[in-house]
Amino acid sequence: MRRSKADAEITRCRILEAAADQFAKQGINRTRLSDIATAAGVTRGAIYWHFCDKEALITAMIDSVSAPTEAAMMALNSTDNEELSLETLKKVVVDAFTRVYDIPASAQITRFILRYALSEEAESLKTRINNDRNIAVSRISQFIDNAQQAGLVKPELSAACIANHIRAHIIGLFHHHLSIPAPGLKPQDVAASMDLLLSGLRN
């Protein structure tokens, strides 16, 4: 019987979640695709139907949690200065956190990314994470530069400096949430924390 698109997407999500779990337990190099297949309750063929190799699987894991935020940041920087608001930046962060809070697979994959951000185990993964970091800082920097020009943010510090500060704050919130006992932080906690951060930047 031909599988529906919905069934295929469910299988793909199970594979991604199982991969994050196995990589966390065994490390990337020691984890075989057969380990992931067993953990996901699928065949190796099912994994190869969705992903050509382990690197493609890792890339898809990262994309699954970063793509929505990436799209939101791109939309943020296409906003006219007349409509610019620091609240929109807060909303992007809170929405990203809410996905991690509500969806166990997103939490597991985010935990995996944070764990390997400083790891030397997989060069391709390290390169991808570093590239994503640079893109994130660049997009936040562009937003802050626009906000400074609109008179919303203090002009004393460079946009790049503020962007690094904001990103470090965001990563700290996610790391704290994922490293403390459940339920961890709540979306409203993150919203309040972002309010505190942004209040110090307002002009």
mmCIF file of C-alpha atoms in Angstrom:
data_model
loop_
_atom_site.group_PDB
_atom_site.id
_atom_site.type_symbol
_atom_site.label_atom_id
_atom_site.label_comp_id
_atom_site.label_asym_id
_atom_site.label_seq_id
_atom_site.Cartn_x
_atom_site.Cartn_y
_atom_site.Cartn_z
ATOM 1 C CA MET A 1 0.000 0.000 0.000
ATOM 2 C CA ARG A 2 1.358 3.424 -0.960
ATOM 3 C CA ARG A 3 2.164 5.576 2.046
ATOM 4 C CA SER A 4 0.544 8.970 2.331
ATOM 5 C CA LYS A 5 2.561 12.162 2.662
ATOM 6 C CA ALA A 6 1.377 12.416 6.265
ATOM 7 C CA ASP A 7 2.671 8.911 7.051
ATOM 8 C CA ALA A 8 6.000 9.706 5.416
ATOM 9 C CA GLU A 9 6.334 12.910 7.439
ATOM 10 C CA ILE A 10 5.555 11.058 10.672
ATOM 11 C CA THR A 11 8.271 8.495 9.851
ATOM 12 C CA ARG A 12 10.727 11.263 9.007
ATOM 13 C CA CYS A 13 10.073 13.000 12.345
ATOM 14 C CA ARG A 14 10.545 9.703 14.212
ATOM 15 C CA ILE A 15 13.880 9.189 12.477
ATOM 16 C CA LEU A 16 15.050 12.707 13.338
ATOM 17 C CA GLU A 17 14.056 12.307 16.977
ATOM 18 C CA ALA A 18 15.710 8.881 17.227
ATOM 19 C CA ALA A 19 18.874 10.215 15.591
ATOM 20 C CA ALA A 20 19.137 13.062 18.097
ATOM 21 C CA ASP A 21 18.684 10.577 20.945
ATOM 22 C CA GLN A 22 21.261 8.098 19.617
ATOM 23 C CA PHE A 23 23.820 10.797 18.799
ATOM 24 C CA ALA A 24 23.429 12.154 22.337
ATOM 25 C CA LYS A 25 23.922 8.700 23.871
ATOM 26 C CA GLN A 26 26.674 7.286 21.654
ATOM 27 C CA GLY A 27 28.245 10.218 19.840
ATOM 28 C CA ILE A 28 28.023 10.894 16.129
ATOM 29 C CA ASN A 29 30.891 8.693 14.957
ATOM 30 C CA ARG A 30 29.841 5.622 16.964
ATOM 31 C CA THR A 31 26.185 5.816 15.951
ATOM 32 C CA ARG A 32 25.264 3.653 12.949
ATOM 33 C CA LEU A 33 22.221 4.206 10.796
ATOM 34 C CA SER A 34 21.059 0.750 11.897
ATOM 35 C CA ASP A 35 21.072 2.018 15.520
ATOM 36 C CA ILE A 36 18.864 4.916 14.500
ATOM 37 C CA ALA A 37 16.561 2.611 12.530
ATOM 38 C CA THR A 38 16.114 0.314 15.530
ATOM 39 C CA ALA A 39 15.451 3.251 17.874
ATOM 40 C CA ALA A 40 12.918 4.736 15.440
ATOM 41 C CA GLY A 41 11.228 1.378 14.789
ATOM 42 C CA VAL A 42 11.877 1.556 11.037
ATOM 43 C CA THR A 43 14.082 -0.217 8.513
ATOM 44 C CA ARG A 44 17.409 1.122 7.233
ATOM 45 C CA GLY A 45 15.695 1.411 3.880
ATOM 46 C CA ALA A 46 13.233 3.864 5.384
ATOM 47 C CA ILE A 47 16.127 6.030 6.546
ATOM 48 C CA TYR A 48 17.744 5.949 3.084
ATOM 49 C CA TRP A 49 14.384 6.811 1.542
ATOM 50 C CA HIS A 50 14.439 10.099 3.470
ATOM 51 C CA PHE A 51 18.199 10.761 3.845
ATOM 52 C CA CYS A 52 21.080 9.744 1.574
ATOM 53 C CA ASP A 53 23.610 9.484 4.436
ATOM 54 C CA LYS A 54 24.348 10.424 8.037
ATOM 55 C CA GLU A 55 25.446 13.943 7.098
ATOM 56 C CA ALA A 56 22.158 14.595 5.297
ATOM 57 C CA LEU A 57 20.347 13.361 8.395
ATOM 58 C CA ILE A 58 22.282 15.766 10.638
ATOM 59 C CA THR A 59 21.602 18.651 8.253
ATOM 60 C CA ALA A 60 17.884 17.855 8.300
ATOM 61 C CA MET A 61 17.918 17.730 12.113
ATOM 62 C CA ILE A 62 19.367 21.225 12.295
ATOM 63 C CA ASP A 63 17.036 22.524 9.591
ATOM 64 C CA SER A 64 13.993 21.188 11.437
ATOM 65 C CA VAL A 65 14.565 23.498 14.392
ATOM 66 C CA SER A 66 16.317 26.437 12.717
ATOM 67 C CA ALA A 67 14.259 26.916 9.542
ATOM 68 C CA PRO A 68 11.171 28.529 11.155
ATOM 69 C CA THR A 69 13.322 31.003 13.108
ATOM 70 C CA GLU A 70 15.451 31.654 10.023
ATOM 71 C CA ALA A 71 12.341 32.532 8.013
ATOM 72 C CA ALA A 72 11.065 34.773 10.810
ATOM 73 C CA MET A 73 14.386 36.646 11.002
ATOM 74 C CA MET A 74 14.377 37.192 7.242
ATOM 75 C CA ALA A 75 10.849 38.597 7.476
ATOM 76 C CA LEU A 76 11.915 40.741 10.413
ATOM 77 C CA ASN A 77 14.598 42.445 8.340
ATOM 78 C CA SER A 78 12.228 43.112 5.451
ATOM 79 C CA THR A 79 9.984 45.205 7.715
ATOM 80 C CA ASP A 80 9.727 48.914 6.946
ATOM 81 C CA ASN A 81 11.308 51.197 9.565
ATOM 82 C CA GLU A 82 7.903 52.734 10.213
ATOM 83 C CA GLU A 83 6.644 49.322 11.371
ATOM 84 C CA LEU A 84 9.827 48.281 13.188
ATOM 85 C CA SER A 85 9.420 47.225 16.808
ATOM 86 C CA LEU A 86 11.588 45.489 19.390
ATOM 87 C CA GLU A 87 8.472 43.490 20.247
ATOM 88 C CA THR A 88 8.773 41.710 16.912
ATOM 89 C CA LEU A 89 12.266 40.488 17.836
ATOM 90 C CA LYS A 90 10.958 39.262 21.182
ATOM 91 C CA LYS A 91 8.132 37.426 19.415
ATOM 92 C CA VAL A 92 10.584 35.592 17.128
ATOM 93 C CA VAL A 93 12.547 34.366 20.163
ATOM 94 C CA VAL A 94 9.477 33.394 22.195
ATOM 95 C CA ASP A 95 7.945 31.545 19.218
ATOM 96 C CA ALA A 96 11.190 29.587 18.730
ATOM 97 C CA PHE A 97 11.303 28.726 22.420
ATOM 98 C CA THR A 98 7.639 27.696 22.430
ATOM 99 C CA ARG A 99 8.324 25.143 19.676
ATOM 100 C CA VAL A 100 11.085 23.635 21.824
ATOM 101 C CA TYR A 101 8.831 23.769 24.906
ATOM 102 C CA ASP A 102 5.841 22.120 23.198
ATOM 103 C CA ILE A 103 7.532 19.599 20.870
ATOM 104 C CA PRO A 104 9.782 16.938 22.482
ATOM 105 C CA ALA A 105 11.575 16.232 19.189
ATOM 106 C CA SER A 106 12.519 19.910 18.817
ATOM 107 C CA ALA A 107 13.829 19.933 22.391
ATOM 108 C CA GLN A 108 15.946 16.838 21.775
ATOM 109 C CA ILE A 109 17.406 18.167 18.525
ATOM 110 C CA THR A 110 18.112 21.578 20.075
ATOM 111 C CA ARG A 111 19.868 19.814 22.957
ATOM 112 C CA PHE A 112 21.954 17.922 20.389
ATOM 113 C CA ILE A 113 22.938 21.140 18.584
ATOM 114 C CA LEU A 114 23.939 22.869 21.826
ATOM 115 C CA ARG A 115 25.999 19.853 22.865
ATOM 116 C CA TYR A 116 27.970 19.777 19.617
ATOM 117 C CA ALA A 117 28.431 23.536 19.255
ATOM 118 C CA LEU A 118 31.891 23.190 20.844
ATOM 119 C CA SER A 119 32.607 19.612 19.742
ATOM 120 C CA GLU A 120 35.388 18.558 17.401
ATOM 121 C CA GLU A 121 33.797 15.173 16.680
ATOM 122 C CA ALA A 122 32.171 16.032 13.355
ATOM 123 C CA GLU A 123 33.848 18.662 11.197
ATOM 124 C CA SER A 124 30.875 19.088 8.847
ATOM 125 C CA LEU A 125 28.549 19.614 11.818
ATOM 126 C CA LYS A 126 30.916 22.120 13.408
ATOM 127 C CA THR A 127 31.126 24.017 10.099
ATOM 128 C CA ARG A 128 27.326 24.089 9.792
ATOM 129 C CA ILE A 129 26.828 25.289 13.374
ATOM 130 C CA ASN A 130 29.482 28.001 12.958
ATOM 131 C CA ASN A 131 27.892 29.120 9.699
ATOM 132 C CA ASP A 132 24.433 29.258 11.299
ATOM 133 C CA ARG A 133 25.866 31.279 14.200
ATOM 134 C CA ASN A 134 27.384 33.817 11.823
ATOM 135 C CA ILE A 135 24.132 34.116 9.867
ATOM 136 C CA ALA A 136 22.113 34.578 13.081
ATOM 137 C CA VAL A 137 24.427 37.301 14.391
ATOM 138 C CA SER A 138 24.385 39.007 10.994
ATOM 139 C CA ARG A 139 20.580 39.037 10.845
ATOM 140 C CA ILE A 140 20.213 40.294 14.409
ATOM 141 C CA SER A 141 22.878 42.917 13.698
ATOM 142 C CA GLN A 142 20.974 44.087 10.635
ATOM 143 C CA PHE A 143 17.775 44.331 12.680
ATOM 144 C CA ILE A 144 19.535 46.330 15.425
ATOM 145 C CA ASP A 145 21.128 48.632 12.861
ATOM 146 C CA ASN A 146 17.671 49.312 11.398
ATOM 147 C CA ALA A 147 16.283 49.845 14.909
ATOM 148 C CA GLN A 148 19.084 52.326 15.718
ATOM 149 C CA GLN A 149 18.361 54.257 12.546
ATOM 150 C CA ALA A 150 14.687 54.334 13.529
ATOM 151 C CA GLY A 151 15.651 55.711 16.966
ATOM 152 C CA LEU A 152 14.449 52.632 18.864
ATOM 153 C CA VAL A 153 17.834 51.445 20.187
ATOM 154 C CA LYS A 154 20.650 53.358 21.873
ATOM 155 C CA PRO A 155 23.257 54.408 19.320
ATOM 156 C CA GLU A 156 26.292 54.223 21.635
ATOM 157 C CA LEU A 157 27.171 50.583 20.942
ATOM 158 C CA SER A 158 27.736 48.993 17.553
ATOM 159 C CA ALA A 159 24.959 46.854 16.118
ATOM 160 C CA ALA A 160 27.385 43.900 15.911
ATOM 161 C CA CYS A 161 28.230 44.165 19.622
ATOM 162 C CA ILE A 162 24.551 44.288 20.586
ATOM 163 C CA ALA A 163 23.767 41.374 18.256
ATOM 164 C CA ASN A 164 26.373 39.179 19.946
ATOM 165 C CA HIS A 165 24.954 40.150 23.333
ATOM 166 C CA ILE A 166 21.385 39.295 22.281
ATOM 167 C CA ARG A 167 22.348 35.966 20.737
ATOM 168 C CA ALA A 168 24.353 34.979 23.830
ATOM 169 C CA HIS A 169 21.302 35.793 25.956
ATOM 170 C CA ILE A 170 19.031 33.677 23.742
ATOM 171 C CA ILE A 171 21.400 30.694 23.719
ATOM 172 C CA GLY A 172 21.666 30.993 27.508
ATOM 173 C CA LEU A 173 17.877 30.772 27.869
ATOM 174 C CA PHE A 174 17.670 27.653 25.710
ATOM 175 C CA HIS A 175 20.640 26.021 27.432
ATOM 176 C CA HIS A 176 19.216 26.768 30.881
ATOM 177 C CA HIS A 177 15.797 25.391 29.934
ATOM 178 C CA LEU A 178 17.211 22.156 28.519
ATOM 179 C CA SER A 179 19.660 21.528 31.357
ATOM 180 C CA ILE A 180 17.359 21.905 34.372
ATOM 181 C CA PRO A 181 14.642 19.476 35.567
ATOM 182 C CA ALA A 182 11.279 19.534 33.782
ATOM 183 C CA PRO A 183 9.307 21.600 33.110
ATOM 184 C CA GLY A 184 12.195 24.057 32.967
ATOM 185 C CA LEU A 185 11.464 27.578 31.830
ATOM 186 C CA LYS A 186 8.091 28.516 30.388
ATOM 187 C CA PRO A 187 7.418 30.716 27.341
ATOM 188 C CA GLN A 188 6.247 33.519 29.633
ATOM 189 C CA ASP A 189 9.573 33.317 31.513
ATOM 190 C CA VAL A 190 11.420 33.773 28.238
ATOM 191 C CA ALA A 191 9.165 36.681 27.258
ATOM 192 C CA ALA A 192 9.906 38.384 30.602
ATOM 193 C CA SER A 193 13.638 37.765 30.188
ATOM 194 C CA MET A 194 13.594 39.276 26.698
ATOM 195 C CA ASP A 195 11.720 42.306 28.084
ATOM 196 C CA LEU A 196 14.514 42.806 30.628
ATOM 197 C CA LEU A 197 17.172 42.500 27.941
ATOM 198 C CA LEU A 198 15.490 44.835 25.476
ATOM 199 C CA SER A 199 14.590 47.439 28.096
ATOM 200 C CA GLY A 200 18.305 48.113 28.547
ATOM 201 C CA LEU A 201 18.714 48.701 24.811
ATOM 202 C CA ARG A 202 15.818 51.061 24.228
ATOM 203 C CA ASN A 203 16.696 54.620 23.317
#
